Coordinates of C-alpha atoms and ligand atoms in Angstrom, one line a residue:
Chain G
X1 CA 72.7 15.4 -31.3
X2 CA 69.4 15.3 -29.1
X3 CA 69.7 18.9 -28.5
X4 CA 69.4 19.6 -32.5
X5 CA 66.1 17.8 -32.1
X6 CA 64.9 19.4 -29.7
X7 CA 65.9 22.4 -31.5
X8 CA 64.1 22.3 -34.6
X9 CA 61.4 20.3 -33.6
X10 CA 60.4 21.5 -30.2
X11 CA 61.8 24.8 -30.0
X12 CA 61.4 26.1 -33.7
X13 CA 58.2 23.9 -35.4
X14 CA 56.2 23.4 -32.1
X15 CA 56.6 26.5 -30.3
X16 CA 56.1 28.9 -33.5
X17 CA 52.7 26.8 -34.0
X18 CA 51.8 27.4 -30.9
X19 CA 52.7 30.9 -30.5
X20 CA 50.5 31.8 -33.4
X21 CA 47.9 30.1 -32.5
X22 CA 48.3 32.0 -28.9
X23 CA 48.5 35.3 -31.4
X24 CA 45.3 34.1 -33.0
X25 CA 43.6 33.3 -29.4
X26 CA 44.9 37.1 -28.3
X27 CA 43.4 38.8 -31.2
X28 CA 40.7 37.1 -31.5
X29 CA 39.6 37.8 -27.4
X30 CA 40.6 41.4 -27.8
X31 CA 37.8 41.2 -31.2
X32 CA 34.9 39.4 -28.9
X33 CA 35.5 41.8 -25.9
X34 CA 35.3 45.1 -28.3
X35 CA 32.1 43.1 -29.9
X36 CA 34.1 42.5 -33.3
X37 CA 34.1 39.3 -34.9
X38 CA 37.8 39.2 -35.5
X39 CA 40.1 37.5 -37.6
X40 CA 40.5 34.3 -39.1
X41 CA 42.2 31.5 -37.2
X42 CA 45.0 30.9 -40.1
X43 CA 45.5 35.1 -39.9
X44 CA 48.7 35.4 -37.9
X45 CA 50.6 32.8 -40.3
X46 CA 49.4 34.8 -43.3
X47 CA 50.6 38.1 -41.7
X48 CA 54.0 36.1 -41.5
X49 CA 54.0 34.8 -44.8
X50 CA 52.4 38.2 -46.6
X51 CA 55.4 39.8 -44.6
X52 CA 58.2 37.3 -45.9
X53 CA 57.3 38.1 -49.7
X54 CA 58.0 41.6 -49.5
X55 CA 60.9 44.2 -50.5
X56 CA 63.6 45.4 -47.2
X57 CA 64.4 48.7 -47.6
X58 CA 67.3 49.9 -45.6
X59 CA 66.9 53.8 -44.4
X60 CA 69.7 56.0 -45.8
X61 CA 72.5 56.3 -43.1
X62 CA 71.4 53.3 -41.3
X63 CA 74.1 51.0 -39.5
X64 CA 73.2 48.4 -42.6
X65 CA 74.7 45.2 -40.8
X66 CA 73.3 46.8 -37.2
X67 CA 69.9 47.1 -38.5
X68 CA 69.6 43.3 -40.7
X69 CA 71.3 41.4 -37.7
X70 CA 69.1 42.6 -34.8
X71 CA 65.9 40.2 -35.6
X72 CA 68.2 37.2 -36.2
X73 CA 69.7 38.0 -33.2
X74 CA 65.9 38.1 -31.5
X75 CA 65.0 35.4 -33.1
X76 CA 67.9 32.9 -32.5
X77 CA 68.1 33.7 -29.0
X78 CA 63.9 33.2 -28.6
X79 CA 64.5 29.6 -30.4
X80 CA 67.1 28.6 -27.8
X81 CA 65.6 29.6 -25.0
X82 CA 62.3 27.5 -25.7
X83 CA 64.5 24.6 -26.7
X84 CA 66.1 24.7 -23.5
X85 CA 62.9 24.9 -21.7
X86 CA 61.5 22.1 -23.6
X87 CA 63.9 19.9 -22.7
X88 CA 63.5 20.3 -19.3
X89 CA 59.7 19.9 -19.3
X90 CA 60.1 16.4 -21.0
X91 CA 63.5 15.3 -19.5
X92 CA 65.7 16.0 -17.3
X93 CA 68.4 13.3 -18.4
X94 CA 69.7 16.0 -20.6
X95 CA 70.1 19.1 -18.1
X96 CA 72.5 21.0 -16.7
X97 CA 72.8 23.3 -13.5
X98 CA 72.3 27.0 -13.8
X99 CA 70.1 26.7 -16.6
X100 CA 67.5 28.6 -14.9
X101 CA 70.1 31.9 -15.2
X102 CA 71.1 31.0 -18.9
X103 CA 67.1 31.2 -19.4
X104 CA 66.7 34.6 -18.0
X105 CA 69.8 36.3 -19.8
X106 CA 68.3 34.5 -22.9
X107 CA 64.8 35.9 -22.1
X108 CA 66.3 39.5 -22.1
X109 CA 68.1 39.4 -25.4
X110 CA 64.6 39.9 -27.6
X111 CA 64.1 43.0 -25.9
X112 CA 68.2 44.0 -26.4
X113 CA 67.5 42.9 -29.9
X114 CA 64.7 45.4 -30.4
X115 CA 66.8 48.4 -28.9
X116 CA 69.7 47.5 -31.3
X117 CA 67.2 47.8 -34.3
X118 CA 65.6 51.1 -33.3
X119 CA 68.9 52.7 -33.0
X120 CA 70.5 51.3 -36.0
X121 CA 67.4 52.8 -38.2
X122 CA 68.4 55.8 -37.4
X123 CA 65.0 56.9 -37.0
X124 CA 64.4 59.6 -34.2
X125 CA 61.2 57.9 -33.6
X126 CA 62.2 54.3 -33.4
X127 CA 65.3 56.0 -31.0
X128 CA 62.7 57.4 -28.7
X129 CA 60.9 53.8 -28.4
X130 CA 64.4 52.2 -28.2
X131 CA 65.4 54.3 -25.2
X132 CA 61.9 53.7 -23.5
X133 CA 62.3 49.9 -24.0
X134 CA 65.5 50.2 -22.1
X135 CA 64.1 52.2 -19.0
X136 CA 61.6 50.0 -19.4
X137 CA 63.8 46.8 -19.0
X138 CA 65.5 48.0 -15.9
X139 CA 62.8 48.3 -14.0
X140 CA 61.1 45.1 -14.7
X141 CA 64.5 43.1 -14.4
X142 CA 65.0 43.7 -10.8
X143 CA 61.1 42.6 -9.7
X144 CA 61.0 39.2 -12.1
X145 CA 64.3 38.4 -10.9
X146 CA 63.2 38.4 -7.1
X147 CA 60.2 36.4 -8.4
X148 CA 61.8 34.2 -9.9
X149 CA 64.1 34.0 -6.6
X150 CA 61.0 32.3 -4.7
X151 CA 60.8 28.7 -6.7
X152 CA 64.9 28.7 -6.4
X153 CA 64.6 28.8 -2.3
X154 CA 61.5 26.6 -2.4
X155 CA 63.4 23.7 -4.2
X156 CA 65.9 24.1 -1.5
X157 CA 68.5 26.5 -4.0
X158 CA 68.8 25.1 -6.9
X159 CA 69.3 26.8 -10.1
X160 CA 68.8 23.8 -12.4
X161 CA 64.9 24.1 -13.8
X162 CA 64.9 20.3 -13.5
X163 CA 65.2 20.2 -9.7
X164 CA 62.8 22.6 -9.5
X165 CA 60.1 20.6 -11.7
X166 CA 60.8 17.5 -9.4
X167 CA 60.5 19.4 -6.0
X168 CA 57.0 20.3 -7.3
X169 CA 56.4 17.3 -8.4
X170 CA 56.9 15.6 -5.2
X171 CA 55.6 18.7 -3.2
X172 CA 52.6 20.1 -5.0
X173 CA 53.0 23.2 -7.2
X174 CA 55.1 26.8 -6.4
X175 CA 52.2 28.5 -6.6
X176 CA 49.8 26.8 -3.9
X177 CA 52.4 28.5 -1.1
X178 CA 51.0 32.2 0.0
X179 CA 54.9 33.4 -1.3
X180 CA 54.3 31.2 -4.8
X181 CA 51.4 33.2 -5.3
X182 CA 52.6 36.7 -4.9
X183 CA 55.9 36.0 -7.1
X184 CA 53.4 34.6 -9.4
X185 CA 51.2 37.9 -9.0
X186 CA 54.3 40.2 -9.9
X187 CA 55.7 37.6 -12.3
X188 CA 53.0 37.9 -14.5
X189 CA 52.6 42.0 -14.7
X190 CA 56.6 41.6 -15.4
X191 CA 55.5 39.5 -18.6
X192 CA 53.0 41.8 -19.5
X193 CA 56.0 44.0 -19.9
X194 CA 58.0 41.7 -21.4
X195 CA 55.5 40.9 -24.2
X196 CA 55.1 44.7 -24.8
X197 CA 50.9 44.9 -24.1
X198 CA 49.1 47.5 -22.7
X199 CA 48.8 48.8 -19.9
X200 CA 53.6 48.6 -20.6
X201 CA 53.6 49.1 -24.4
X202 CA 55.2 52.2 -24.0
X203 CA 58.4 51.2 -26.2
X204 CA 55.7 50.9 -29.2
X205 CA 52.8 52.8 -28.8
X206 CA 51.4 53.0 -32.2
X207 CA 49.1 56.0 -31.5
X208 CA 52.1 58.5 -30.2
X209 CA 55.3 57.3 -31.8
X210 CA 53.7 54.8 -34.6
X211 CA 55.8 51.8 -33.7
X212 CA 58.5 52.8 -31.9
X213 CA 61.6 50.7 -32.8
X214 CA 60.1 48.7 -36.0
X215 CA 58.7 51.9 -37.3
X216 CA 61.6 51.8 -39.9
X217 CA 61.6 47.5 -40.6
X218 CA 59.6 46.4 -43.6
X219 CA 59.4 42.5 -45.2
X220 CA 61.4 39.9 -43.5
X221 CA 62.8 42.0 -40.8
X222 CA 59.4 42.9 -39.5
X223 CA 58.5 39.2 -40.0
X224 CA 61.4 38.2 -37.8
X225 CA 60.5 40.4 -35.2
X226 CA 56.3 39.7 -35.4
X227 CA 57.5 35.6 -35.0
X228 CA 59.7 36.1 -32.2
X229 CA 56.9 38.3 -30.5
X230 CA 54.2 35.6 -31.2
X231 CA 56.6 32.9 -30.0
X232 CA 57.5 35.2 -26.8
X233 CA 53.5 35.2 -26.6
X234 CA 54.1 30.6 -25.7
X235 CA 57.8 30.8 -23.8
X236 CA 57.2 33.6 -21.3
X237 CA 53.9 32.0 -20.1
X238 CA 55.5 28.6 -20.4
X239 CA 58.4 29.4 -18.5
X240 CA 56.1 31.0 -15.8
X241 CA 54.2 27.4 -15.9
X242 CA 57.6 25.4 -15.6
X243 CA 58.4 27.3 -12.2
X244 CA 55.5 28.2 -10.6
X245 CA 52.9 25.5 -11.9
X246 CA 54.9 22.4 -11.9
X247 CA 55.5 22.2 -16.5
X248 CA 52.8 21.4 -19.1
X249 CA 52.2 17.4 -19.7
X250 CA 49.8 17.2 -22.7
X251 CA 47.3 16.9 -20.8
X252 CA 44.0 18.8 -20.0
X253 CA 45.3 20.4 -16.8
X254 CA 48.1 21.9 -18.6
X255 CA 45.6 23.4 -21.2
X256 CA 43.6 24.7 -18.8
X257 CA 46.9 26.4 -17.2
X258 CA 48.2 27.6 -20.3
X259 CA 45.0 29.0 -21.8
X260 CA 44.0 30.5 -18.8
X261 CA 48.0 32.5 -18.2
X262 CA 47.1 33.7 -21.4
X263 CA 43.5 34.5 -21.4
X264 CA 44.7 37.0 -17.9
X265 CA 47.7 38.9 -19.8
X266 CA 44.6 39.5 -22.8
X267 CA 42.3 40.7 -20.5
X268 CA 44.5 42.7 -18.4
X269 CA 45.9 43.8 -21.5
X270 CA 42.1 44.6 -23.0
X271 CA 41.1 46.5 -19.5
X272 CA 43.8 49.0 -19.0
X273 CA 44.6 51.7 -21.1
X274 CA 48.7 52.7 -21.7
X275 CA 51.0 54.5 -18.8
X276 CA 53.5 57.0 -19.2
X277 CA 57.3 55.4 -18.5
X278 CA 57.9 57.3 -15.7
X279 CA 54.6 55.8 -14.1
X280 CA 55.9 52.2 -15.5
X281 CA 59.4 52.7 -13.5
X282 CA 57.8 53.7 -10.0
X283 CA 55.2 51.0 -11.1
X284 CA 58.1 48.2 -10.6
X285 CA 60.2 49.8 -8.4
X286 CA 57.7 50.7 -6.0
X287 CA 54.8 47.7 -5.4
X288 CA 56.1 45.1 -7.3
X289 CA 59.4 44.8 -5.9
X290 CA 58.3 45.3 -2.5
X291 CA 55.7 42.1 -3.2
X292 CA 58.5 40.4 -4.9
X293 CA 60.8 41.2 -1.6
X294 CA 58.1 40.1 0.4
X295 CA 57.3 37.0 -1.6
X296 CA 61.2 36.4 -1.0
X297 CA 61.3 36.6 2.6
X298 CA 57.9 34.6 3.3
X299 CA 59.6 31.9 1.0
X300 CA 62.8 32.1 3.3
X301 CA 60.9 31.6 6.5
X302 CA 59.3 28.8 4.9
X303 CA 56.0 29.6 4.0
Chain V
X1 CA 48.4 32.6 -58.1
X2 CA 51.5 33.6 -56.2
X3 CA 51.2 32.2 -52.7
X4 CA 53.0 35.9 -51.9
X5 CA 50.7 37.9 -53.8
X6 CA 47.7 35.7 -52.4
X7 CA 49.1 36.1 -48.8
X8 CA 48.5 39.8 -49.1
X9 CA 45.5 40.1 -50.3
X10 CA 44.5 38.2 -47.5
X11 CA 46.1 40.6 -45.1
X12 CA 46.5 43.6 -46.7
X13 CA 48.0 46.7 -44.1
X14 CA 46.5 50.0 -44.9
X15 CA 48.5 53.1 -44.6
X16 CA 45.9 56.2 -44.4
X17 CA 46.8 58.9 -45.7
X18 CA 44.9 62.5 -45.9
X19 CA 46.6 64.7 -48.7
X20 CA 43.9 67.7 -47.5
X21 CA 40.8 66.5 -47.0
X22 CA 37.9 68.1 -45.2
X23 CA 38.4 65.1 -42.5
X24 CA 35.1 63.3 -43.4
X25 CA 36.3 60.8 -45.4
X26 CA 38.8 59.9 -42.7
X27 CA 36.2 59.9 -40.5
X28 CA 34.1 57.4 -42.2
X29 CA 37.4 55.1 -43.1
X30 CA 37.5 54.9 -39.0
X31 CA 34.4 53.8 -39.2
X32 CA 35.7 50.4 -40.7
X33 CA 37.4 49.1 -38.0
X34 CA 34.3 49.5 -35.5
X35 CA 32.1 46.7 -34.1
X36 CA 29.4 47.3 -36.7
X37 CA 31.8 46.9 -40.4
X38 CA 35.3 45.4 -38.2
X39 CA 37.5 45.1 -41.1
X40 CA 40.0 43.3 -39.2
X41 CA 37.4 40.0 -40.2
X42 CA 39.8 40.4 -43.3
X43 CA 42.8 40.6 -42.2
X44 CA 42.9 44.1 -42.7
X45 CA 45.1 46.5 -40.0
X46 CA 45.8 50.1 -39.5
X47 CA 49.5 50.1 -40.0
X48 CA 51.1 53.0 -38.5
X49 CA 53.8 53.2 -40.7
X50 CA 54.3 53.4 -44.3
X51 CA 56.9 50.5 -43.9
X52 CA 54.7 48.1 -42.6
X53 CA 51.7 48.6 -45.4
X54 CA 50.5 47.3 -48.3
X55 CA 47.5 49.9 -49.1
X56 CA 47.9 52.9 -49.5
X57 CA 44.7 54.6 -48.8
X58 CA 44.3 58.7 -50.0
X59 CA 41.7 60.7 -49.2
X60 CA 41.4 64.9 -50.1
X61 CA 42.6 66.3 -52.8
X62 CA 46.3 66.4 -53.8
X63 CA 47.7 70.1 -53.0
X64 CA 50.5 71.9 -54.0
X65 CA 52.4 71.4 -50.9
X66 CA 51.3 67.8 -50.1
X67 CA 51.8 65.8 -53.0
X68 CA 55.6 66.0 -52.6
X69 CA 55.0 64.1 -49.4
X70 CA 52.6 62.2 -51.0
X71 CA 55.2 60.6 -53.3
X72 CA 58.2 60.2 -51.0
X73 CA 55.2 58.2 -48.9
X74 CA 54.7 56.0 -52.3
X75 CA 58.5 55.6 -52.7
X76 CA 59.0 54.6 -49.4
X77 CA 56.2 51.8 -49.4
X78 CA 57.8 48.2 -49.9
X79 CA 56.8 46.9 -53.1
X80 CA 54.3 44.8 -53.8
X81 CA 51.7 47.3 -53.0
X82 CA 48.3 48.6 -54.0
X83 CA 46.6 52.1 -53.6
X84 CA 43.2 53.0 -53.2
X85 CA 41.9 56.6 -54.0
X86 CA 39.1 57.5 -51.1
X87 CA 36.5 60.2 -51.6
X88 CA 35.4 62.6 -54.6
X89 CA 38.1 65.1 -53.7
X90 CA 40.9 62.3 -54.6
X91 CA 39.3 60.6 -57.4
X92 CA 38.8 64.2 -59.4
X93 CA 39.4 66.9 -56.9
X94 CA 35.9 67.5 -56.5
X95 CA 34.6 70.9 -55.3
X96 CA 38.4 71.9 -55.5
X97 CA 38.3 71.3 -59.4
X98 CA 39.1 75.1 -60.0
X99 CA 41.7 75.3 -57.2
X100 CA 44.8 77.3 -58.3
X101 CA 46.4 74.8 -55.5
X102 CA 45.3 71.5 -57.2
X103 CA 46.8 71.0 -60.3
X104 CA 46.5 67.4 -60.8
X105 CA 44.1 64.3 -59.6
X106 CA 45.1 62.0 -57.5
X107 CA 45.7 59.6 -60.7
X108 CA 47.6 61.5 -63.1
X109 CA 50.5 61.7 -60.0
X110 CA 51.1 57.6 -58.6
X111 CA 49.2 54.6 -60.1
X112 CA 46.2 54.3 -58.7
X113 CA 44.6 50.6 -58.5
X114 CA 40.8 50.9 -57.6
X115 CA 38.3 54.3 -56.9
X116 CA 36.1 54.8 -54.4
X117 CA 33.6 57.4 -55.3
X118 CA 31.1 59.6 -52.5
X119 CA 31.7 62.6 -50.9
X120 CA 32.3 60.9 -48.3
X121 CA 31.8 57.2 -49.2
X122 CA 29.6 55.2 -46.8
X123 CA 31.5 52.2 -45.2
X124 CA 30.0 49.6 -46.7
X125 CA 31.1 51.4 -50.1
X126 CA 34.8 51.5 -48.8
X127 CA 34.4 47.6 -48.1
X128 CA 32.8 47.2 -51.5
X129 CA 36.0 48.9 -52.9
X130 CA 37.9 46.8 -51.4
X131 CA 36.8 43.5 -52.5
X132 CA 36.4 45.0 -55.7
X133 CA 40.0 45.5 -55.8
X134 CA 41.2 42.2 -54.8
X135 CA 39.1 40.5 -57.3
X136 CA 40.6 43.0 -59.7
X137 CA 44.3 41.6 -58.4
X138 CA 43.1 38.3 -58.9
X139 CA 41.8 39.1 -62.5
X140 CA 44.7 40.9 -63.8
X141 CA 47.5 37.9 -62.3
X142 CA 44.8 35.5 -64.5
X143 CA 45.0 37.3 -67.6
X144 CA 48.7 37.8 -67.3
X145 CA 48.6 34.0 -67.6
X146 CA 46.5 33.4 -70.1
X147 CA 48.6 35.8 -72.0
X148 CA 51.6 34.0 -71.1
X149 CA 49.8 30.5 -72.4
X150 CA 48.7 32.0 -75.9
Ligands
SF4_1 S1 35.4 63.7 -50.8 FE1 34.0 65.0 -49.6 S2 34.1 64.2 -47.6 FE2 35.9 63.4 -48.7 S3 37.5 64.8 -48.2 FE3 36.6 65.5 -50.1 S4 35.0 67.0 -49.5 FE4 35.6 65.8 -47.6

């Protein structure tokens, strides 16, 4: 019963609010730093809203039930993964062990969700950005999974989120250790990937394949998917903050944190123009996992 | 007022499309989204594909071998939508009014909802237009009402 309050308040009302807001904050930086004035604060929920009142079309030859699933399939899975991380920010009565693997498969559904819509359109275009997005998954997988790796050994292995809040609770943050802060380093280019921004948004790249996988999703569809990105925009930072930062407590602190995770992937995003896929894969393979490996092995000697 | 209809003029997506234009017009519709006129103040996006937008902006003048594409593109656009006619050669051809390869304005082939005249038209005209055509959504919904009431 708790968990269905969880779920609609905290991980449906709270974190869409937020993650607009974030939307609004990322627009609005990206307007200041190209000296534009940008758009109004409400903007993002009118896009939503603007998007909800209009018609579906359905290309000919589609996979109908293929292509109207995927965002609900996005969407559901982005809900439950912020409820679950909600609930262990606030409490840990209600936990259970290995939720820190159900939250990574969940994190990786959006993005499955996506490829299933660009093929299902049967749009050559949106097939091209569905197949990049997959490359592009497998090679960020392997690097935010090592980083993710280094709080796990830190809390002496565990794989339950809340053990890992109170070891840094009792033992200062992940990311004051020299091994916190390079998983932290390649966690956050990993979610830069995640999110889809430049320098990684190779999947959509409006100026070479238009939009890549949504290219073919008009009204609520593309709705769905622009609210699961926004809310992506809150839970990927969040969940960064919950294992490297020691979780978010209403507080000042945990503004600062937040706004300033978020206020990085803008600016990095806003400094770096788009790489080719190929670049991307040798990009994660390469440097990143060797830092995540490193970051690994430091954390096993203990440092 | 709708709250759908007044959600989009409040962030209306612009599809741009050139049906043969001499590329100035384009140009100047560019010119929008810079640091000196930034449209996006609006609401107002590039949209890079015709499912996503709720404007459809044409500029040049409608050719033989472009207007079929021209009305698939107006098909295709999810309804409720708007369309703006950019530039002299769209409005009434212009120079090309003789053309054996433009037989029709831009007009007589979709619905057109609001003109924007100049060869090309500065940016602050295509803002202009703009506004002018939201307040000429807003106009038409009211009479429809008062209509309704009598
Ligand atoms: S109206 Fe003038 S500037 Fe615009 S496309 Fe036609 S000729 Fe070019």
């Amino acid at each position: 019963m708790i968990y269905v309050l969880y779920f609609i308040t905290y991980g449906f009302l709270l974190t869409v609010a937020i993650g607009l807001l974030t939307s609004w904050i990322d627009r609005k930086v990206t307007a200041r730093v190209q000296y534009r004035v940008g758009p109004p604060i409400l903007q993002p929920l009118i896009d939503i809203i603007k998007l909800l009142g209009k018609e579906t079309l359905i290309p000919k030859g589609a996979s109908k039930s293929t292509f109207l699933m995927a965002p609900v399939v996005g969407f559901a899975s982005a809900i439950l993964v912020s409820t679950i991380l909600w609930v262990n920010n606030i409490t840990s009565a209600h936990t259970y062990l290995g939720d820190l693997v159900v939250v990574i498969y969940l994190l990786t559904i959006p993005s499955i969700s996506i490829i299933m819509g660009g093929f299902a359109s049967r749009n050559p275009l949106a097939s091209l950005g569905a197949s990049r997005e997959m490359k592009l998954i497998l090679s960020y997988e392997l690097p935010f999974v090592l980083a993710v790796l280094v709080p796990v050994i830190k809390s002496g292995f565990s794989l339950r989120l809340a053990t890992i809040l109170g070891y840094q609770l009792q033992n200062g943050a992940v990311a004051t250790g020299l091994s916190g802060v390079l998983a932290l380093i390649v966690a956050i280019f990993c979610i830069q990937a995640k999110l889809g921004l430049v320098p990684f948004d190779i999947p959509e790249a409006e100026t070479e394949i238009v939009s890549g996988p949504l290219v073919e999703y008009s009204g609520p569809g593309l709705a769905l998917y622009k609210l699961m990105k926004n809310m992506l925009l809150f839970i990927l930072p969040f969940f960064l903050i919950i294992i490297f930062m020691g979780g978010l407590h209403f507080d000042a602190i945990s503004i600062v944190k937040y706004v300033g995770l978020v206020a990085l992937v803008t600016v990095i995003r806003n400094t770096n123009p788009r790489v080719r896929i190929d670049q991307a894969v040798r990009f994660f393979w390469g440097p990143m996992t060797f830092l995540a490996a490193l970051a690994v092995a430091l954390a096993l000697t203990g440092r | 007022m709708s709250l759908k209809l007044k959600a989009l003029l409040k962030s209306p997506w612009v599809f741009h499309l050139s049906t043969g234009s001499c590329n100035n017009c384009d140009i100047e519709i560019l010119d929008c989204l810079t640091p000196r006129f930034d449209i996006e103040r609006f609401g107002m996006l590039l949209a890079g594909s015709i499912k996503h937008a709720d404007v459809l902006l044409v500029t040049g003048s409608c050719n033989r071998q472009s207007v079929i594409r021209l009305k698939r593109l107006y098909e295709q656009m999810p309804k409720p939508c708007l369309v703006v006619a950019v530039g002299e050669c769209s409005l009434s051809r212009g120079m090309f009014i003789h053309s054996y390869n433009c037989p029709l304005p831009l007009d007589k082939i979709i619905p057109v909802d609001v003109y924007i005249p100049g060869c090309p038209p500065k940016p602050e005209a295509i803002i202009a237009g703009v506004v002018k055509l939201i307040e000429k959504v807003k106009k038409d919904k009211l009479s429809e009402k008062t209509k309704k009431a009598k």
